[in-house]
mmCIF file of C-alpha atoms in Angstrom:
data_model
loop_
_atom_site.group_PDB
_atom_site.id
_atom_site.type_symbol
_atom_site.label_atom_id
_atom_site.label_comp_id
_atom_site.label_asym_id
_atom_site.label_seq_id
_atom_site.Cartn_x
_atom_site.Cartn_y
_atom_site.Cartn_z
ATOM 1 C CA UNK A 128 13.104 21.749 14.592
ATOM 2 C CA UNK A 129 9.579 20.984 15.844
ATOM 3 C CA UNK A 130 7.109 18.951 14.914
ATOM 4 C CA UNK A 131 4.541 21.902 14.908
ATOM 5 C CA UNK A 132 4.632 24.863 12.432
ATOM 6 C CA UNK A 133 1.038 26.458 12.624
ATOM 7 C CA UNK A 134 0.842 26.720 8.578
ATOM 8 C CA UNK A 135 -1.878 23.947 8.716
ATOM 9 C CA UNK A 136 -4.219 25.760 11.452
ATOM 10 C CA UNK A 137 -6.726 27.329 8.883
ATOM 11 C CA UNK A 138 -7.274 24.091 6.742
ATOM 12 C CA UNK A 139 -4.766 24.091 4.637
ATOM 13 C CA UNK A 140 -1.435 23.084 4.182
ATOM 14 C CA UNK A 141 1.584 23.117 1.375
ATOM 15 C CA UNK A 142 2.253 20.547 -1.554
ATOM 16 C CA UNK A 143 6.273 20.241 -2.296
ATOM 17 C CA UNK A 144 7.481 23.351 -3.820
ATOM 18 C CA UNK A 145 5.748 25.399 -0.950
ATOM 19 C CA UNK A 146 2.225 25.715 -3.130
ATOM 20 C CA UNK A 147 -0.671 25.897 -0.551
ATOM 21 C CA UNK A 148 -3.981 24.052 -0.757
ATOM 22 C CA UNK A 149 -6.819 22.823 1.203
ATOM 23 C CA UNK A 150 -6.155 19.689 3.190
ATOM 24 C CA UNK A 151 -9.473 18.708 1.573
ATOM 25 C CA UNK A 152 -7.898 18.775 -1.830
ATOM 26 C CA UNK A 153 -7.988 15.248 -3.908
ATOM 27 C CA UNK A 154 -4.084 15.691 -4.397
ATOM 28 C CA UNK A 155 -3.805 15.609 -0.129
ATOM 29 C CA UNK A 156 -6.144 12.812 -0.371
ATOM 30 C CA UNK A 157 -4.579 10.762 -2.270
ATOM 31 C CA UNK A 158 -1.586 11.128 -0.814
ATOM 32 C CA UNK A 159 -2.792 10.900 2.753
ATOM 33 C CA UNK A 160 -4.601 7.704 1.871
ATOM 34 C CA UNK A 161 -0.893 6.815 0.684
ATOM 35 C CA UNK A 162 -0.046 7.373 3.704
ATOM 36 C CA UNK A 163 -2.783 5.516 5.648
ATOM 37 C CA UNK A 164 -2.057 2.117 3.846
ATOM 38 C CA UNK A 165 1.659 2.829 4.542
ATOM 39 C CA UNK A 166 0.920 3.031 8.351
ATOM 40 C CA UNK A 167 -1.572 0.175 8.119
ATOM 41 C CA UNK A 168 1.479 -1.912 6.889
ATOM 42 C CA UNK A 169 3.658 -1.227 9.532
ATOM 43 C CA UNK A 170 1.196 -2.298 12.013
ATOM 44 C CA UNK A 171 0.857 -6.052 10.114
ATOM 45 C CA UNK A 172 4.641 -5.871 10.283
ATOM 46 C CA UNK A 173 4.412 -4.827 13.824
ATOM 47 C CA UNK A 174 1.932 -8.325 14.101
ATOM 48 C CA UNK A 175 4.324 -10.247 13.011
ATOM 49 C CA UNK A 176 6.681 -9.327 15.971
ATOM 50 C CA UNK A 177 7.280 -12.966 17.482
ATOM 51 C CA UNK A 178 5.793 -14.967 14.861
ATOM 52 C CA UNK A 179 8.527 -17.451 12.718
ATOM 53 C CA UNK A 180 8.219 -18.848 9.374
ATOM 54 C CA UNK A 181 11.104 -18.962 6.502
ATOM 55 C CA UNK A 182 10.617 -16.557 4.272
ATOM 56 C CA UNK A 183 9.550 -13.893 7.343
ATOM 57 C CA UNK A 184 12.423 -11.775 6.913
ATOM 58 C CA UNK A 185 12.335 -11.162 3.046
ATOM 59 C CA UNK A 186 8.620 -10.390 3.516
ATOM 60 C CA UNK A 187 9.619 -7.726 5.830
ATOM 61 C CA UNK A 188 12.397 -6.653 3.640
ATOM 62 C CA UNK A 189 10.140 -6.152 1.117
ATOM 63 C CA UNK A 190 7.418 -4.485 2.884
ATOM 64 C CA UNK A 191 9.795 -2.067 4.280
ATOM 65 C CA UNK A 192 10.745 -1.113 0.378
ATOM 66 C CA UNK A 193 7.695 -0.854 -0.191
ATOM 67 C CA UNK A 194 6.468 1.365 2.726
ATOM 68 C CA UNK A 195 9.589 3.920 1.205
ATOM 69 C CA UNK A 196 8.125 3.721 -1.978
ATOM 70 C CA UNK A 197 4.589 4.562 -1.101
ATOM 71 C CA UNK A 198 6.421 8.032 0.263
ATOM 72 C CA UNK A 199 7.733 8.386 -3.117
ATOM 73 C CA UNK A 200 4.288 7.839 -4.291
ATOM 74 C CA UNK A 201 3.261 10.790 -1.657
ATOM 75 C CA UNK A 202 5.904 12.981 -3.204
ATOM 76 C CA UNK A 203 4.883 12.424 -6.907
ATOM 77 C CA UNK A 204 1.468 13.626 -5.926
ATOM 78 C CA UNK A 205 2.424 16.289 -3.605
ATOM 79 C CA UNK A 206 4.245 17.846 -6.325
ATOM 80 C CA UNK A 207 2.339 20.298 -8.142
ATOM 81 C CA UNK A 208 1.793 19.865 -12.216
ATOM 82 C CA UNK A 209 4.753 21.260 -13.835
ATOM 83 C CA UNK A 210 7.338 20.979 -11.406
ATOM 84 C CA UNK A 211 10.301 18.380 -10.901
ATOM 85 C CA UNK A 212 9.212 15.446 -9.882
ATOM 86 C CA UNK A 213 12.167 14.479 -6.753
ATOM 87 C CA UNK A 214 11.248 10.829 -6.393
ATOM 88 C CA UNK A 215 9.290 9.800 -9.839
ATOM 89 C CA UNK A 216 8.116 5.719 -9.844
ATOM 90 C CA UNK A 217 9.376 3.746 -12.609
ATOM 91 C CA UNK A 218 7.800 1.045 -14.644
ATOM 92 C CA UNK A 219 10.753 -1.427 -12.531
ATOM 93 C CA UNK A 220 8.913 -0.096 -9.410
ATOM 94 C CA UNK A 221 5.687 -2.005 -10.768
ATOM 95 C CA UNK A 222 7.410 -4.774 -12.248
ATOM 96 C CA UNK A 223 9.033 -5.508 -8.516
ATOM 97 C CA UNK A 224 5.497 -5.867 -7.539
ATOM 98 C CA UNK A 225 4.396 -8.476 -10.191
ATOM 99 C CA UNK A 226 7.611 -10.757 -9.529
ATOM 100 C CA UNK A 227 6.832 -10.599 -5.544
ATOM 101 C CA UNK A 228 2.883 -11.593 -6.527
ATOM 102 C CA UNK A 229 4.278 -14.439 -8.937
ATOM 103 C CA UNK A 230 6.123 -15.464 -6.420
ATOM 104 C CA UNK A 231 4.046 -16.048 -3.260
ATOM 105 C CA UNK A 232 1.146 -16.539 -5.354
ATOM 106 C CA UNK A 233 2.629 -20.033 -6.508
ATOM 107 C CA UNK A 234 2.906 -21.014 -3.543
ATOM 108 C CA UNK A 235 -0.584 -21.054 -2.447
ATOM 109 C CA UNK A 236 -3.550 -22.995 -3.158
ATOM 110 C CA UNK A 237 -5.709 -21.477 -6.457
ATOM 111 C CA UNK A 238 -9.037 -19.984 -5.329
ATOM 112 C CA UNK A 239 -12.433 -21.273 -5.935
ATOM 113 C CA UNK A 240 -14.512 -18.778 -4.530
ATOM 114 C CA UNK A 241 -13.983 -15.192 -2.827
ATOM 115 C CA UNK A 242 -12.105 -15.196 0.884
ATOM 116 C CA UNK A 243 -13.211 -13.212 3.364
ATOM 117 C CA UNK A 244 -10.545 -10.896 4.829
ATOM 118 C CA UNK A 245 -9.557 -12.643 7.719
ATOM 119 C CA UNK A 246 -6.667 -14.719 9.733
ATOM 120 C CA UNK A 247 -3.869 -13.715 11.547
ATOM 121 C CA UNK A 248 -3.484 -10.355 12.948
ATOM 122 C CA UNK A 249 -0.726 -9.231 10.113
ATOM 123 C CA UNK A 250 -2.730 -11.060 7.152
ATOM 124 C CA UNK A 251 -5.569 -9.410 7.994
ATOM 125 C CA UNK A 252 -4.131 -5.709 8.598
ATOM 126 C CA UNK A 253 -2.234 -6.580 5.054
ATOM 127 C CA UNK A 254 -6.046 -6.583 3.515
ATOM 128 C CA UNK A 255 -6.868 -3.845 5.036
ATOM 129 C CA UNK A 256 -4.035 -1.971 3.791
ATOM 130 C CA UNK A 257 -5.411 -3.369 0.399
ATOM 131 C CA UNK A 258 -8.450 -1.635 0.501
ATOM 132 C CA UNK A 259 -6.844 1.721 1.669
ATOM 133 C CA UNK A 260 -4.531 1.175 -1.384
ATOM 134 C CA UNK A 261 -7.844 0.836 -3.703
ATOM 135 C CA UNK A 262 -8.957 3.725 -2.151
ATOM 136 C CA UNK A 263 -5.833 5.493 -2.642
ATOM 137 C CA UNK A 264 -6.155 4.625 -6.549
ATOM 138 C CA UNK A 265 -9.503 6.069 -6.846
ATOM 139 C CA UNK A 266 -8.780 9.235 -5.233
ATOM 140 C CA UNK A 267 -5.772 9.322 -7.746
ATOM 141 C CA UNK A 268 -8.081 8.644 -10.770
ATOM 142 C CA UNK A 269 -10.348 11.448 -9.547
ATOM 143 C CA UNK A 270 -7.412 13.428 -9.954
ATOM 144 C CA UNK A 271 -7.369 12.905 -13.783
ATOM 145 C CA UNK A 272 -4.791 14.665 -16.047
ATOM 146 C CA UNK A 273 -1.215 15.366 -14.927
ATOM 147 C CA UNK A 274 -1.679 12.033 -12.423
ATOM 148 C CA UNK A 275 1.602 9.780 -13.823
ATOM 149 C CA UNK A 276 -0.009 6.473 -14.942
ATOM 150 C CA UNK A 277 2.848 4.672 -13.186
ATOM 151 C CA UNK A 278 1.611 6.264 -9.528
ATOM 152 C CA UNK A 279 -1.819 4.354 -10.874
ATOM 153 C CA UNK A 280 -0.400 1.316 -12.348
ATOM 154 C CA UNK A 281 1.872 0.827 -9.262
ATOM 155 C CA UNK A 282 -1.251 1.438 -6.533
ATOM 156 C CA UNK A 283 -2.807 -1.195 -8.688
ATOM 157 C CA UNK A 284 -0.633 -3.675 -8.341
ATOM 158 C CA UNK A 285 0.294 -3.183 -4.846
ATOM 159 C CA UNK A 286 -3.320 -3.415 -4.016
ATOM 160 C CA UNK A 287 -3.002 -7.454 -5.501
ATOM 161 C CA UNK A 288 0.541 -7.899 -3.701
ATOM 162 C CA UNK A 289 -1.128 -6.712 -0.671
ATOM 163 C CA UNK A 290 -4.203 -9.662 -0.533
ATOM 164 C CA UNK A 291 -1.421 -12.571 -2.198
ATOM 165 C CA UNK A 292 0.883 -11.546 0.638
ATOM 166 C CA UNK A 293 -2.049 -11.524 3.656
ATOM 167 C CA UNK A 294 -3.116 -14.889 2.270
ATOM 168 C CA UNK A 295 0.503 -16.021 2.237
ATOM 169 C CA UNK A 296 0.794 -14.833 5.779
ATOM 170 C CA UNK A 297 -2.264 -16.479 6.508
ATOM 171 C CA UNK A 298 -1.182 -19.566 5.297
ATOM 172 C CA UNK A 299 2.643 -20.085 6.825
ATOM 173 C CA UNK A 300 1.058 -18.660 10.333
ATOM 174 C CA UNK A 301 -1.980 -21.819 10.119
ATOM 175 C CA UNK A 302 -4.600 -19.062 9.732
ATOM 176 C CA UNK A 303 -7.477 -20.848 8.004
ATOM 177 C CA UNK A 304 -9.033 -18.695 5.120
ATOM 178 C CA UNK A 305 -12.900 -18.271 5.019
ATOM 179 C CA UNK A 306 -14.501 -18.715 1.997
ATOM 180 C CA UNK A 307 -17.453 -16.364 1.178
ATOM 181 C CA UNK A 308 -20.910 -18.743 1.567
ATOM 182 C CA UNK A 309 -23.280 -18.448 -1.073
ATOM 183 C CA UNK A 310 -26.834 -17.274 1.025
ATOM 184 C CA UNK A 311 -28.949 -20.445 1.752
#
């Protein structure tokens, strides 16, 4: 099989089920924004190459599940209103996320003022695959109707795991955080 087919030469290209769109369409937006944060993801893992703390492993574990998930995120929207859904999220696809952030989020040090994305190389490619997630869920809720609100409830969430796991990162890898300065 190769890796070129020639469908996509005149701008658009197919959703699952075969139905063809613009590649400008908010559905291959959202779900190449998915995919964007997904890559963005494997490069903080790919940061991490080298680096040694305890709990490295399970974070990679985890960001691997993740990374398949966000392709079952890409499927839900690539499938047209109507049809099957092949890989639909659950509400235990969310609720992973919120045990994760409960988690590593106890074992850091409450805020007292906004952090500027920063620190190591993986913490700080984890926030900015946070704000391609946030853009992900706006491009979703331009969508509107026939979205599922577990795609947006899940992007949500993922969006906070992504900034409690960059400052965890941060944190076990002696990356300082910068606090945002009020102007003098």
């Amino acid at each position: 099989m190769k890796i070129y087919t020639k469908t996509g030469d005149k701008g658009t290209t197919s959703l699952v089920y075969g139905t063809r769109v613009p590649k400008n369409d908010l559905l291959v937006e959202a779900y190449g924004t998915c995919d964007e944060a997904n890559s963005t993801i494997g490069l903080a893992l790919a940061h991490l190459n080298g680096e040694f703390f305890s709990e490295k492993e399970e974070i990679c574990d985890i960001f691997h599940e993740i990374q398949t998930t966000l392709f079952h995120v890409g499927a839900e929207l690539a499938t047209p209103a109507g049809k099957e859904v092949k890989w639909k999220l659950t509400v235990e696809d969310t609720a992973k996320l919120e045990t994760w952030i409960d988690k590593y989020d106890a074992e850091l040090p409450a805020l007292s003022n906004f952090i500027l994305p920063s620190g190591h190389p993986a913490g700080a490619s984890l926030h900015v695959a946070r704000t391609v997630v946030r853009r992900a869920e706006r491009l979703v809720t331009s969508i509107g109707e026939g979205t599922s609100p577990e795609v947006l409830a899940y992007l949500n969430r993922l969006s906070d795991l992504l900034f409690v796991a960059a400052r965890f990162i941060n944190q076990r890898l002696g990356s300082k955080e910068n606090e945002l300065h009020s102007k003098k």
